[in-house]
Amino acid sequence: KQLPNLAQQLFTDSLNGARTSIEGDLNNHATKAAQDLRKASREAMQAAQSIREETKALDWKHAFMTVGAVLGACMLLVLGATLLIPSLDDAAERRATVKELNNAGGALQTANCEGELCARVMTKQCGFGSSKDYCVLDLKD
């Protein structure tokens, strides 16, 4: 008579032991998973903060590079204008020289020869001056 009760009691004890063991294992796994999630959350927050800091630093670098490029381009324009465009004094001096030559006796024929001022000369009447590099001008009549 007691055998069925004893079997039922053993089965119930076994079931309760298994349930307790499973619940303990689940609690251990849940605790470990929660710890892992907290750690991953902290690491994600640190990564987000690092990204914010790098973004701020990159904004300054980008602004510095942009301002530097604009200033460099302006400096190149000013330098190019200084070197390539003749000054007002140079232009006035050239006009005075041409006017003086025209007043010296006849109209001087001048031209622009690849960016240089050229004058018409008689090539067969050259070799004058101490360095022999003067020629007689061929004036318009």
PDB file of N, CA and C in Angstrom, residues 10-101:
ATOM      1  N   LEU A  10       8.678  10.054  -4.053  1.00  0.00           N
ATOM      2  CA  LEU A  10       9.983  10.115  -4.710  1.00  0.00           C
ATOM      3  C   LEU A  10       9.897  10.924  -6.002  1.00  0.00           C
ATOM      4  N   PHE A  11       8.831  10.689  -6.750  1.00  0.00           N
ATOM      5  CA  PHE A  11       8.652  11.431  -7.999  1.00  0.00           C
ATOM      6  C   PHE A  11       8.480  12.920  -7.723  1.00  0.00           C
ATOM      7  N   THR A  12       7.702  13.269  -6.712  1.00  0.00           N
ATOM      8  CA  THR A  12       7.472  14.669  -6.354  1.00  0.00           C
ATOM      9  C   THR A  12       8.762  15.302  -5.866  1.00  0.00           C
ATOM     10  N   ASP A  13       9.521  14.594  -5.016  1.00  0.00           N
ATOM     11  CA  ASP A  13      10.804  15.122  -4.525  1.00  0.00           C
ATOM     12  C   ASP A  13      11.787  15.321  -5.679  1.00  0.00           C
ATOM     13  N   SER A  14      11.804  14.366  -6.567  1.00  0.00           N
ATOM     14  CA  SER A  14      12.685  14.446  -7.730  1.00  0.00           C
ATOM     15  C   SER A  14      12.304  15.633  -8.612  1.00  0.00           C
ATOM     16  N   LEU A  15      11.010  15.801  -8.805  1.00  0.00           N
ATOM     17  CA  LEU A  15      10.521  16.907  -9.617  1.00  0.00           C
ATOM     18  C   LEU A  15      10.837  18.245  -8.963  1.00  0.00           C
ATOM     19  N   ASN A  16      10.627  18.330  -7.658  1.00  0.00           N
ATOM     20  CA  ASN A  16      10.942  19.572  -6.931  1.00  0.00           C
ATOM     21  C   ASN A  16      12.449  19.857  -6.962  1.00  0.00           C
ATOM     22  N   GLY A  17      13.264  18.844  -6.841  1.00  0.00           N
ATOM     23  CA  GLY A  17      14.720  19.023  -6.907  1.00  0.00           C
ATOM     24  C   GLY A  17      15.153  19.504  -8.289  1.00  0.00           C
ATOM     25  N   ALA A  18      14.569  18.910  -9.316  1.00  0.00           N
ATOM     26  CA  ALA A  18      14.894  19.311 -10.683  1.00  0.00           C
ATOM     27  C   ALA A  18      14.455  20.758 -10.919  1.00  0.00           C
ATOM     28  N   ARG A  19      13.232  21.089 -10.405  1.00  0.00           N
ATOM     29  CA  ARG A  19      12.734  22.453 -10.567  1.00  0.00           C
ATOM     30  C   ARG A  19      13.657  23.441  -9.857  1.00  0.00           C
ATOM     31  N   THR A  20      14.091  23.124  -8.660  1.00  0.00           N
ATOM     32  CA  THR A  20      14.984  24.003  -7.911  1.00  0.00           C
ATOM     33  C   THR A  20      16.316  24.158  -8.634  1.00  0.00           C
ATOM     34  N   SER A  21      16.847  23.046  -9.141  1.00  0.00           N
ATOM     35  CA  SER A  21      18.111  23.084  -9.872  1.00  0.00           C
ATOM     36  C   SER A  21      17.979  23.928 -11.148  1.00  0.00           C
ATOM     37  N   ILE A  22      16.884  23.724 -11.881  1.00  0.00           N
ATOM     38  CA  ILE A  22      16.666  24.485 -13.122  1.00  0.00           C
ATOM     39  C   ILE A  22      16.483  25.964 -12.810  1.00  0.00           C
ATOM     40  N   GLU A  23      15.706  26.283 -11.779  1.00  0.00           N
ATOM     41  CA  GLU A  23      15.505  27.691 -11.414  1.00  0.00           C
ATOM     42  C   GLU A  23      16.820  28.334 -10.996  1.00  0.00           C
ATOM     43  N   GLY A  24      17.654  27.609 -10.261  1.00  0.00           N
ATOM     44  CA  GLY A  24      18.966  28.145  -9.867  1.00  0.00           C
ATOM     45  C   GLY A  24      19.849  28.397 -11.079  1.00  0.00           C
ATOM     46  N   ASP A  25      19.843  27.418 -12.013  1.00  0.00           N
ATOM     47  CA  ASP A  25      20.638  27.597 -13.232  1.00  0.00           C
ATOM     48  C   ASP A  25      20.126  28.783 -14.054  1.00  0.00           C
ATOM     49  N   LEU A  26      18.799  28.904 -14.159  1.00  0.00           N
ATOM     50  CA  LEU A  26      18.228  30.026 -14.896  1.00  0.00           C
ATOM     51  C   LEU A  26      18.573  31.355 -14.236  1.00  0.00           C
ATOM     52  N   ASN A  27      18.509  31.400 -12.914  1.00  0.00           N
ATOM     53  CA  ASN A  27      18.863  32.624 -12.197  1.00  0.00           C
ATOM     54  C   ASN A  27      20.334  32.979 -12.429  1.00  0.00           C
ATOM     55  N   ASN A  28      21.201  31.967 -12.397  1.00  0.00           N
ATOM     56  CA  ASN A  28      22.626  32.217 -12.649  1.00  0.00           C
ATOM     57  C   ASN A  28      22.845  32.747 -14.068  1.00  0.00           C
ATOM     58  N   HIS A  29      22.164  32.124 -15.040  1.00  0.00           N
ATOM     59  CA  HIS A  29      22.309  32.569 -16.431  1.00  0.00           C
ATOM     60  C   HIS A  29      21.721  33.971 -16.619  1.00  0.00           C
ATOM     61  N   ALA A  30      20.577  34.242 -15.983  1.00  0.00           N
ATOM     62  CA  ALA A  30      19.961  35.563 -16.090  1.00  0.00           C
ATOM     63  C   ALA A  30      20.863  36.627 -15.469  1.00  0.00           C
ATOM     64  N   THR A  31      21.470  36.300 -14.324  1.00  0.00           N
ATOM     65  CA  THR A  31      22.378  37.247 -13.670  1.00  0.00           C
ATOM     66  C   THR A  31      23.589  37.505 -14.553  1.00  0.00           C
ATOM     67  N   LYS A  32      24.161  36.458 -15.133  1.00  0.00           N
ATOM     68  CA  LYS A  32      25.313  36.617 -16.017  1.00  0.00           C
ATOM     69  C   LYS A  32      24.932  37.422 -17.255  1.00  0.00           C
ATOM     70  N   ALA A  33      23.760  37.147 -17.839  1.00  0.00           N
ATOM     71  CA  ALA A  33      23.311  37.892 -19.019  1.00  0.00           C
ATOM     72  C   ALA A  33      23.093  39.361 -18.669  1.00  0.00           C
ATOM     73  N   ALA A  34      22.528  39.643 -17.503  1.00  0.00           N
ATOM     74  CA  ALA A  34      22.315  41.026 -17.079  1.00  0.00           C
ATOM     75  C   ALA A  34      23.654  41.742 -16.892  1.00  0.00           C
ATOM     76  N   GLN A  35      24.634  41.034 -16.313  1.00  0.00           N
ATOM     77  CA  GLN A  35      25.964  41.633 -16.142  1.00  0.00           C
ATOM     78  C   GLN A  35      26.597  41.927 -17.505  1.00  0.00           C
ATOM     79  N   ASP A  36      26.467  40.995 -18.436  1.00  0.00           N
ATOM     80  CA  ASP A  36      27.012  41.202 -19.782  1.00  0.00           C
ATOM     81  C   ASP A  36      26.328  42.381 -20.475  1.00  0.00           C
ATOM     82  N   LEU A  37      25.018  42.491 -20.304  1.00  0.00           N
ATOM     83  CA  LEU A  37      24.285  43.615 -20.897  1.00  0.00           C
ATOM     84  C   LEU A  37      24.723  44.946 -20.287  1.00  0.00           C
ATOM     85  N   ARG A  38      24.915  44.981 -18.974  1.00  0.00           N
ATOM     86  CA  ARG A  38      25.380  46.219 -18.330  1.00  0.00           C
ATOM     87  C   ARG A  38      26.756  46.609 -18.849  1.00  0.00           C
ATOM     88  N   LYS A  39      27.639  45.618 -18.989  1.00  0.00           N
ATOM     89  CA  LYS A  39      28.989  45.890 -19.498  1.00  0.00           C
ATOM     90  C   LYS A  39      28.928  46.409 -20.935  1.00  0.00           C
ATOM     91  N   ALA A  40      28.119  45.767 -21.774  1.00  0.00           N
ATOM     92  CA  ALA A  40      27.982  46.202 -23.169  1.00  0.00           C
ATOM     93  C   ALA A  40      27.383  47.609 -23.228  1.00  0.00           C
ATOM     94  N   SER A  41      26.443  47.911 -22.344  1.00  0.00           N
ATOM     95  CA  SER A  41      25.836  49.241 -22.307  1.00  0.00           C
ATOM     96  C   SER A  41      26.869  50.297 -21.921  1.00  0.00           C
ATOM     97  N   ARG A  42      27.697  50.017 -20.920  1.00  0.00           N
ATOM     98  CA  ARG A  42      28.755  50.964 -20.531  1.00  0.00           C
ATOM     99  C   ARG A  42      29.728  51.202 -21.679  1.00  0.00           C
ATOM    100  N   GLU A  43      30.124  50.118 -22.357  1.00  0.00           N
ATOM    101  CA  GLU A  43      31.052  50.255 -23.484  1.00  0.00           C
ATOM    102  C   GLU A  43      30.430  51.058 -24.626  1.00  0.00           C
ATOM    103  N   ALA A  44      29.150  50.857 -24.887  1.00  0.00           N
ATOM    104  CA  ALA A  44      28.469  51.617 -25.937  1.00  0.00           C
ATOM    105  C   ALA A  44      28.406  53.099 -25.574  1.00  0.00           C
ATOM    106  N   MET A  45      28.149  53.406 -24.307  1.00  0.00           N
ATOM    107  CA  MET A  45      28.096  54.803 -23.871  1.00  0.00           C
ATOM    108  C   MET A  45      29.479  55.458 -23.982  1.00  0.00           C
ATOM    109  N   GLN A  46      30.526  54.711 -23.632  1.00  0.00           N
ATOM    110  CA  GLN A  46      31.893  55.242 -23.773  1.00  0.00           C
ATOM    111  C   GLN A  46      32.220  55.480 -25.244  1.00  0.00           C
ATOM    112  N   ALA A  47      31.815  54.570 -26.123  1.00  0.00           N
ATOM    113  CA  ALA A  47      32.063  54.737 -27.553  1.00  0.00           C
ATOM    114  C   ALA A  47      31.312  55.953 -28.093  1.00  0.00           C
ATOM    115  N   ALA A  48      30.079  56.150 -27.651  1.00  0.00           N
ATOM    116  CA  ALA A  48      29.309  57.320 -28.096  1.00  0.00           C
ATOM    117  C   ALA A  48      29.981  58.612 -27.638  1.00  0.00           C
ATOM    118  N   GLN A  49      30.487  58.628 -26.403  1.00  0.00           N
ATOM    119  CA  GLN A  49      31.184  59.817 -25.903  1.00  0.00           C
ATOM    120  C   GLN A  49      32.465  60.073 -26.711  1.00  0.00           C
ATOM    121  N   SER A  50      33.203  59.031 -27.026  1.00  0.00           N
ATOM    122  CA  SER A  50      34.413  59.181 -27.843  1.00  0.00           C
ATOM    123  C   SER A  50      34.077  59.731 -29.231  1.00  0.00           C
ATOM    124  N   ILE A  51      32.986  59.254 -29.808  1.00  0.00           N
ATOM    125  CA  ILE A  51      32.571  59.738 -31.129  1.00  0.00           C
ATOM    126  C   ILE A  51      32.215  61.223 -31.053  1.00  0.00           C
ATOM    127  N   ARG A  52      31.519  61.643 -29.988  1.00  0.00           N
ATOM    128  CA  ARG A  52      31.180  63.059 -29.828  1.00  0.00           C
ATOM    129  C   ARG A  52      32.441  63.915 -29.729  1.00  0.00           C
ATOM    130  N   GLU A  53      33.429  63.458 -28.957  1.00  0.00           N
ATOM    131  CA  GLU A  53      34.674  64.208 -28.796  1.00  0.00           C
ATOM    132  C   GLU A  53      35.434  64.304 -30.112  1.00  0.00           C
ATOM    133  N   GLU A  54      35.503  63.211 -30.860  1.00  0.00           N
ATOM    134  CA  GLU A  54      36.195  63.221 -32.150  1.00  0.00           C
ATOM    135  C   GLU A  54      35.482  64.115 -33.154  1.00  0.00           C
ATOM    136  N   THR A  55      34.150  64.146 -33.099  1.00  0.00           N
ATOM    137  CA  THR A  55      33.388  65.008 -33.998  1.00  0.00           C
ATOM    138  C   THR A  55      33.701  66.472 -33.733  1.00  0.00           C
ATOM    139  N   LYS A  56      33.791  66.848 -32.460  1.00  0.00           N
ATOM    140  CA  LYS A  56      34.144  68.227 -32.120  1.00  0.00           C
ATOM    141  C   LYS A  56      35.541  68.565 -32.623  1.00  0.00           C
ATOM    142  N   ALA A  57      36.494  67.666 -32.416  1.00  0.00           N
ATOM    143  CA  ALA A  57      37.870  67.906 -32.880  1.00  0.00           C
ATOM    144  C   ALA A  57      37.911  67.997 -34.400  1.00  0.00           C
ATOM    145  N   LEU A  58      37.149  67.165 -35.077  1.00  0.00           N
ATOM    146  CA  LEU A  58      37.131  67.184 -36.538  1.00  0.00           C
ATOM    147  C   LEU A  58      36.522  68.480 -37.063  1.00  0.00           C
ATOM    148  N   ASP A  59      35.514  69.015 -36.371  1.00  0.00           N
ATOM    149  CA  ASP A  59      34.925  70.292 -36.779  1.00  0.00           C
ATOM    150  C   ASP A  59      35.970  71.391 -36.766  1.00  0.00           C
ATOM    151  N   TRP A  60      36.810  71.457 -35.739  1.00  0.00           N
ATOM    152  CA  TRP A  60      37.860  72.481 -35.664  1.00  0.00           C
ATOM    153  C   TRP A  60      38.894  72.278 -36.754  1.00  0.00           C
ATOM    154  N   LYS A  61      39.282  71.029 -36.979  1.00  0.00           N
ATOM    155  CA  LYS A  61      40.272  70.751 -38.027  1.00  0.00           C
ATOM    156  C   LYS A  61      39.719  71.147 -39.397  1.00  0.00           C
ATOM    157  N   HIS A  62      38.460  70.818 -39.643  1.00  0.00           N
ATOM    158  CA  HIS A  62      37.851  71.143 -40.932  1.00  0.00           C
ATOM    159  C   HIS A  62      37.782  72.656 -41.123  1.00  0.00           C
ATOM    160  N   ALA A  63      37.381  73.369 -40.074  1.00  0.00           N
ATOM    161  CA  ALA A  63      37.307  74.832 -40.169  1.00  0.00           C
ATOM    162  C   ALA A  63      38.691  75.425 -40.399  1.00  0.00           C
ATOM    163  N   PHE A  64      39.689  74.924 -39.707  1.00  0.00           N
ATOM    164  CA  PHE A  64      41.061  75.423 -39.865  1.00  0.00           C
ATOM    165  C   PHE A  64      41.565  75.187 -41.277  1.00  0.00           C
ATOM    166  N   MET A  65      41.296  73.987 -41.823  1.00  0.00           N
ATOM    167  CA  MET A  65      41.750  73.676 -43.174  1.00  0.00           C
ATOM    168  C   MET A  65      41.029  74.546 -44.198  1.00  0.00           C
ATOM    169  N   THR A  66      39.742  74.809 -44.011  1.00  0.00           N
ATOM    170  CA  THR A  66      38.987  75.640 -44.944  1.00  0.00           C
ATOM    171  C   THR A  66      39.509  77.072 -44.943  1.00  0.00           C
ATOM    172  N   VAL A  67      39.699  77.624 -43.744  1.00  0.00           N
ATOM    173  CA  VAL A  67      40.211  79.002 -43.642  1.00  0.00           C
ATOM    174  C   VAL A  67      41.618  79.078 -44.233  1.00  0.00           C
ATOM    175  N   GLY A  68      42.449  78.078 -43.972  1.00  0.00           N
ATOM    176  CA  GLY A  68      43.798  78.055 -44.529  1.00  0.00           C
ATOM    177  C   GLY A  68      43.784  78.003 -46.053  1.00  0.00           C
ATOM    178  N   ALA A  69      42.886  77.200 -46.610  1.00  0.00           N
ATOM    179  CA  ALA A  69      42.803  77.102 -48.077  1.00  0.00           C
ATOM    180  C   ALA A  69      42.352  78.430 -48.692  1.00  0.00           C
ATOM    181  N   VAL A  70      41.386  79.083 -48.066  1.00  0.00           N
ATOM    182  CA  VAL A  70      40.904  80.367 -48.593  1.00  0.00           C
ATOM    183  C   VAL A  70      42.015  81.422 -48.505  1.00  0.00           C
ATOM    184  N   LEU A  71      42.704  81.488 -47.369  1.00  0.00           N
ATOM    185  CA  LEU A  71      43.800  82.447 -47.223  1.00  0.00           C
ATOM    186  C   LEU A  71      44.928  82.159 -48.214  1.00  0.00           C
ATOM    187  N   GLY A  72      45.237  80.886 -48.424  1.00  0.00           N
ATOM    188  CA  GLY A  72      46.269  80.518 -49.387  1.00  0.00           C
ATOM    189  C   GLY A  72      45.899  80.947 -50.802  1.00  0.00           C
ATOM    190  N   ALA A  73      44.640  80.740 -51.170  1.00  0.00           N
ATOM    191  CA  ALA A  73      44.197  81.154 -52.508  1.00  0.00           C
ATOM    192  C   ALA A  73      44.277  82.673 -52.667  1.00  0.00           C
ATOM    193  N   CYS A  74      43.891  83.397 -51.622  1.00  0.00           N
ATOM    194  CA  CYS A  74      43.982  84.871 -51.680  1.00  0.00           C
ATOM    195  C   CYS A  74      45.432  85.320 -51.809  1.00  0.00           C
ATOM    196  N   MET A  75      46.325  84.679 -51.067  1.00  0.00           N
ATOM    197  CA  MET A  75      47.748  85.040 -51.152  1.00  0.00           C
ATOM    198  C   MET A  75      48.284  84.779 -52.556  1.00  0.00           C
ATOM    199  N   LEU A  76      47.885  83.669 -53.169  1.00  0.00           N
ATOM    200  CA  LEU A  76      48.329  83.374 -54.533  1.00  0.00           C
ATOM    201  C   LEU A  76      47.811  84.412 -55.522  1.00  0.00           C
ATOM    202  N   LEU A  77      46.568  84.847 -55.358  1.00  0.00           N
ATOM    203  CA  LEU A  77      46.024  85.875 -56.243  1.00  0.00           C
ATOM    204  C   LEU A  77      46.780  87.193 -56.097  1.00  0.00           C
ATOM    205  N   VAL A  78      47.060  87.587 -54.871  1.00  0.00           N
ATOM    206  CA  VAL A  78      47.786  88.843 -54.644  1.00  0.00           C
ATOM    207  C   VAL A  78      49.201  88.738 -55.199  1.00  0.00           C
ATOM    208  N   LEU A  79      49.864  87.614 -54.960  1.00  0.00           N
ATOM    209  CA  LEU A  79      51.221  87.417 -55.468  1.00  0.00           C
ATOM    210  C   LEU A  79      51.233  87.429 -56.996  1.00  0.00           C
ATOM    211  N   GLY A  80      50.277  86.740 -57.612  1.00  0.00           N
ATOM    212  CA  GLY A  80      50.199  86.723 -59.070  1.00  0.00           C
ATOM    213  C   GLY A  80      49.946  88.109 -59.640  1.00  0.00           C
ATOM    214  N   ALA A  81      49.054  88.855 -59.008  1.00  0.00           N
ATOM    215  CA  ALA A  81      48.773  90.211 -59.480  1.00  0.00           C
ATOM    216  C   ALA A  81      50.006  91.095 -59.340  1.00  0.00           C
ATOM    217  N   THR A  82      50.744  90.921 -58.263  1.00  0.00           N
ATOM    218  CA  THR A  82      51.942  91.728 -58.039  1.00  0.00           C
ATOM    219  C   THR A  82      53.018  91.427 -59.084  1.00  0.00           C
ATOM    220  N   LEU A  83      53.179  90.175 -59.418  1.00  0.00           N
ATOM    221  CA  LEU A  83      54.244  89.790 -60.340  1.00  0.00           C
ATOM    222  C   LEU A  83      53.878  89.990 -61.811  1.00  0.00           C
ATOM    223  N   LEU A  84      52.617  89.809 -62.171  1.00  0.00           N
ATOM    224  CA  LEU A  84      52.239  89.802 -63.584  1.00  0.00           C
ATOM    225  C   LEU A  84      51.701  91.134 -64.099  1.00  0.00           C
ATOM    226  N   ILE A  85      51.068  91.914 -63.249  1.00  0.00           N
ATOM    227  CA  ILE A  85      50.473  93.178 -63.708  1.00  0.00           C
ATOM    228  C   ILE A  85      51.476  94.299 -63.465  1.00  0.00           C
ATOM    229  N   PRO A  86      51.819  95.048 -64.519  1.00  0.00           N
ATOM    230  CA  PRO A  86      52.772  96.148 -64.316  1.00  0.00           C
ATOM    231  C   PRO A  86      52.143  97.250 -63.459  1.00  0.00           C
ATOM    232  N   SER A  87      52.985  97.914 -62.689  1.00  0.00           N
ATOM    233  CA  SER A  87      52.477  98.980 -61.824  1.00  0.00           C
ATOM    234  C   SER A  87      52.131 100.207 -62.658  1.00  0.00           C
ATOM    235  N   LEU A  88      51.419 101.147 -62.056  1.00  0.00           N
ATOM    236  CA  LEU A  88      51.050 102.378 -62.755  1.00  0.00           C
ATOM    237  C   LEU A  88      52.296 103.190 -63.112  1.00  0.00           C
ATOM    238  N   ASP A  89      53.313 103.146 -62.251  1.00  0.00           N
ATOM    239  CA  ASP A  89      54.567 103.858 -62.541  1.00  0.00           C
ATOM    240  C   ASP A  89      55.247 103.281 -63.779  1.00  0.00           C
ATOM    241  N   ASP A  90      55.266 101.934 -63.894  1.00  0.00           N
ATOM    242  CA  ASP A  90      55.863 101.298 -65.072  1.00  0.00           C
ATOM    243  C   ASP A  90      55.123 101.694 -66.345  1.00  0.00           C
ATOM    244  N   ALA A  91      53.798 101.680 -66.284  1.00  0.00           N
ATOM    245  CA  ALA A  91      53.008 102.044 -67.463  1.00  0.00           C
ATOM    246  C   ALA A  91      53.258 103.495 -67.843  1.00  0.00           C
ATOM    247  N   ALA A  92      53.309 104.390 -66.876  1.00  0.00           N
ATOM    248  CA  ALA A  92      53.553 105.810 -67.164  1.00  0.00           C
ATOM    249  C   ALA A  92      54.949 106.001 -67.740  1.00  0.00           C
ATOM    250  N   GLU A  93      55.942 105.271 -67.215  1.00  0.00           N
ATOM    251  CA  GLU A  93      57.316 105.369 -67.725  1.00  0.00           C
ATOM    252  C   GLU A  93      57.393 104.885 -69.169  1.00  0.00           C
ATOM    253  N   ARG A  94      56.705 103.808 -69.481  1.00  0.00           N
ATOM    254  CA  ARG A  94      56.712 103.293 -70.852  1.00  0.00           C
ATOM    255  C   ARG A  94      56.051 104.283 -71.815  1.00  0.00           C
ATOM    256  N   ARG A  95      54.943 104.874 -71.398  1.00  0.00           N
ATOM    257  CA  ARG A  95      54.278 105.871 -72.255  1.00  0.00           C
ATOM    258  C   ARG A  95      55.185 107.082 -72.488  1.00  0.00           C
ATOM    259  N   ALA A  96      55.884 107.519 -71.429  1.00  0.00           N
ATOM    260  CA  ALA A  96      56.781 108.665 -71.570  1.00  0.00           C
ATOM    261  C   ALA A  96      57.923 108.340 -72.516  1.00  0.00           C
ATOM    262  N   THR A  97      58.455 107.121 -72.446  1.00  0.00           N
ATOM    263  CA  THR A  97      59.546 106.719 -73.330  1.00  0.00           C
ATOM    264  C   THR A  97      59.080 106.714 -74.787  1.00  0.00           C
ATOM    265  N   VAL A  98      57.914 106.171 -75.030  1.00  0.00           N
ATOM    266  CA  VAL A  98      57.379 106.139 -76.392  1.00  0.00           C
ATOM    267  C   VAL A  98      57.133 107.563 -76.883  1.00  0.00           C
ATOM    268  N   LYS A  99      56.594 108.416 -76.049  1.00  0.00           N
ATOM    269  CA  LYS A  99      56.335 109.800 -76.434  1.00  0.00           C
ATOM    270  C   LYS A  99      57.637 110.529 -76.737  1.00  0.00           C
ATOM    271  N   GLU A 100      58.659 110.294 -75.920  1.00  0.00           N
ATOM    272  CA  GLU A 100      59.976 110.916 -76.136  1.00  0.00           C
ATOM    273  C   GLU A 100      60.583 110.451 -77.451  1.00  0.00           C
ATOM    274  N   LEU A 101      60.469 109.169 -77.732  1.00  0.00           N
ATOM    275  CA  LEU A 101      60.996 108.645 -78.992  1.00  0.00           C
ATOM    276  C   LEU A 101      60.233 109.203 -80.188  1.00  0.00           C
TER     277      LEU A 101
END
